[in-house]
């Protein structure tokens, strides 16, 4: 006949096993949730990768963009003929002699000090 202590020990072992099963079930549920999140993230990443590949293929298959031709600078600047060139009025007039307060022309002053 089983003793009371052996029955109590069996009940304690069963209770501990039940607790362990419950903890393991919680872990399984958490792992399943994380697995589903990982699968969803993988699907999103795969879709992003497919979109990027498609855009890259479209961009590379499009006609290559030609850079604008560099202008020829010798032709870009219009140079009028000698007959068409006209000096502004202030440059075509004869230079006037300027006199300072002492009555000296600036030209003489420059020649003396130089």
mmCIF file of C-alpha atoms in Angstrom:
data_model
loop_
_atom_site.group_PDB
_atom_site.id
_atom_site.type_symbol
_atom_site.label_atom_id
_atom_site.label_comp_id
_atom_site.label_asym_id
_atom_site.label_seq_id
_atom_site.Cartn_x
_atom_site.Cartn_y
_atom_site.Cartn_z
ATOM 1 C CA UNK A 1 0.000 0.000 0.000
ATOM 2 C CA UNK A 2 1.364 3.406 -0.914
ATOM 3 C CA UNK A 3 2.320 5.716 1.858
ATOM 4 C CA UNK A 4 1.080 9.266 2.316
ATOM 5 C CA UNK A 5 4.496 10.731 1.642
ATOM 6 C CA UNK A 6 4.830 8.924 -1.668
ATOM 7 C CA UNK A 7 1.368 10.168 -2.722
ATOM 8 C CA UNK A 8 2.312 13.719 -1.724
ATOM 9 C CA UNK A 9 5.583 13.412 -3.625
ATOM 10 C CA UNK A 10 3.703 12.182 -6.701
ATOM 11 C CA UNK A 11 1.196 15.067 -6.454
ATOM 12 C CA UNK A 12 4.052 17.571 -6.123
ATOM 13 C CA UNK A 13 5.780 16.067 -9.159
ATOM 14 C CA UNK A 14 2.544 16.232 -11.170
ATOM 15 C CA UNK A 15 1.977 19.870 -10.137
ATOM 16 C CA UNK A 16 5.559 20.743 -11.108
ATOM 17 C CA UNK A 17 5.171 18.961 -14.451
ATOM 18 C CA UNK A 18 1.912 20.835 -15.121
ATOM 19 C CA UNK A 19 3.631 24.164 -14.371
ATOM 20 C CA UNK A 20 6.484 23.223 -16.696
ATOM 21 C CA UNK A 21 4.003 22.303 -19.443
ATOM 22 C CA UNK A 22 2.226 25.652 -19.012
ATOM 23 C CA UNK A 23 5.513 27.578 -19.173
ATOM 24 C CA UNK A 24 6.550 25.647 -22.258
ATOM 25 C CA UNK A 25 3.173 26.339 -23.876
ATOM 26 C CA UNK A 26 3.632 30.084 -23.234
ATOM 27 C CA UNK A 27 7.092 29.905 -24.844
ATOM 28 C CA UNK A 28 5.694 28.030 -27.840
ATOM 29 C CA UNK A 29 2.998 30.686 -28.285
ATOM 30 C CA UNK A 30 5.597 33.480 -28.063
ATOM 31 C CA UNK A 31 7.851 31.718 -30.558
ATOM 32 C CA UNK A 32 4.917 31.202 -32.928
ATOM 33 C CA UNK A 33 4.089 34.905 -32.700
ATOM 34 C CA UNK A 34 7.702 35.890 -33.414
ATOM 35 C CA UNK A 35 7.830 33.423 -36.297
ATOM 36 C CA UNK A 36 4.719 34.978 -37.845
ATOM 37 C CA UNK A 37 6.210 38.466 -37.451
ATOM 38 C CA UNK A 38 9.440 37.286 -39.076
ATOM 39 C CA UNK A 39 7.520 35.763 -41.978
ATOM 40 C CA UNK A 40 5.595 38.998 -42.480
ATOM 41 C CA UNK A 41 8.832 41.010 -42.383
ATOM 42 C CA UNK A 42 10.395 38.610 -44.883
ATOM 43 C CA UNK A 43 7.417 39.018 -47.229
ATOM 44 C CA UNK A 44 7.653 42.824 -46.942
ATOM 45 C CA UNK A 45 11.404 42.759 -47.590
ATOM 46 C CA UNK A 46 10.915 40.447 -50.579
ATOM 47 C CA UNK A 47 8.313 42.818 -52.021
ATOM 48 C CA UNK A 48 10.653 45.790 -51.534
ATOM 49 C CA UNK A 49 13.485 43.874 -53.203
ATOM 50 C CA UNK A 50 11.255 42.958 -56.154
ATOM 51 C CA UNK A 51 10.166 46.595 -56.531
ATOM 52 C CA UNK A 52 13.763 47.795 -56.412
ATOM 53 C CA UNK A 53 14.831 45.221 -59.001
ATOM 54 C CA UNK A 54 11.965 46.234 -61.268
ATOM 55 C CA UNK A 55 12.834 49.932 -60.964
ATOM 56 C CA UNK A 56 16.497 49.200 -61.590
ATOM 57 C CA UNK A 57 15.637 47.184 -64.700
ATOM 58 C CA UNK A 58 13.379 49.943 -65.971
ATOM 59 C CA UNK A 59 16.029 52.577 -65.324
ATOM 60 C CA UNK A 60 18.771 50.605 -67.047
ATOM 61 C CA UNK A 61 16.574 49.706 -70.027
ATOM 62 C CA UNK A 62 15.514 53.307 -70.604
ATOM 63 C CA UNK A 63 17.364 55.206 -73.288
ATOM 64 C CA UNK A 64 20.649 56.483 -71.904
ATOM 65 C CA UNK A 65 20.597 60.177 -71.256
ATOM 66 C CA UNK A 66 23.021 62.010 -73.490
ATOM 67 C CA UNK A 67 24.841 64.851 -71.765
ATOM 68 C CA UNK A 68 24.324 68.195 -73.458
ATOM 69 C CA UNK A 69 26.961 69.016 -76.022
ATOM 70 C CA UNK A 70 29.606 71.368 -74.733
ATOM 71 C CA UNK A 71 29.431 74.651 -76.563
ATOM 72 C CA UNK A 72 32.318 75.761 -78.730
ATOM 73 C CA UNK A 73 33.421 78.929 -76.956
ATOM 74 C CA UNK A 74 35.037 80.416 -80.039
ATOM 75 C CA UNK A 75 31.632 80.394 -81.693
ATOM 76 C CA UNK A 76 29.668 81.218 -78.568
ATOM 77 C CA UNK A 77 31.064 84.749 -78.305
ATOM 78 C CA UNK A 78 29.921 87.012 -81.074
ATOM 79 C CA UNK A 79 32.664 89.304 -82.207
ATOM 80 C CA UNK A 80 31.455 92.224 -84.329
ATOM 81 C CA UNK A 81 33.582 93.316 -87.241
ATOM 82 C CA UNK A 82 35.955 96.242 -86.787
ATOM 83 C CA UNK A 83 33.600 98.548 -88.695
ATOM 84 C CA UNK A 84 30.699 97.676 -86.367
ATOM 85 C CA UNK A 85 32.655 98.334 -83.192
ATOM 86 C CA UNK A 86 31.795 101.679 -81.625
ATOM 87 C CA UNK A 87 33.289 103.179 -78.497
ATOM 88 C CA UNK A 88 30.952 104.732 -75.964
ATOM 89 C CA UNK A 89 30.802 108.529 -76.069
ATOM 90 C CA UNK A 90 32.634 109.019 -72.765
ATOM 91 C CA UNK A 91 35.562 106.957 -74.042
ATOM 92 C CA UNK A 92 35.748 108.525 -77.472
ATOM 93 C CA UNK A 93 36.040 112.118 -76.150
ATOM 94 C CA UNK A 94 39.484 113.603 -75.568
ATOM 95 C CA UNK A 95 40.636 113.355 -71.977
ATOM 96 C CA UNK A 96 40.181 116.556 -70.016
ATOM 97 C CA UNK A 97 42.939 117.940 -67.891
ATOM 98 C CA UNK A 98 41.985 118.086 -64.236
ATOM 99 C CA UNK A 99 43.496 120.704 -61.984
ATOM 100 C CA UNK A 100 43.734 120.292 -58.253
ATOM 101 C CA UNK A 101 43.399 123.037 -55.621
ATOM 102 C CA UNK A 102 47.030 124.152 -56.123
ATOM 103 C CA UNK A 103 46.542 124.471 -59.881
ATOM 104 C CA UNK A 104 48.662 121.483 -60.748
ATOM 105 C CA UNK A 105 47.486 118.943 -63.232
ATOM 106 C CA UNK A 106 47.182 115.440 -61.893
ATOM 107 C CA UNK A 107 49.566 114.197 -64.564
ATOM 108 C CA UNK A 108 52.373 116.472 -63.352
ATOM 109 C CA UNK A 109 51.732 115.457 -59.757
ATOM 110 C CA UNK A 110 51.972 111.788 -60.657
ATOM 111 C CA UNK A 111 55.178 112.306 -62.639
ATOM 112 C CA UNK A 112 56.801 114.198 -59.782
ATOM 113 C CA UNK A 113 55.895 111.696 -57.076
ATOM 114 C CA UNK A 114 56.716 108.651 -59.147
#
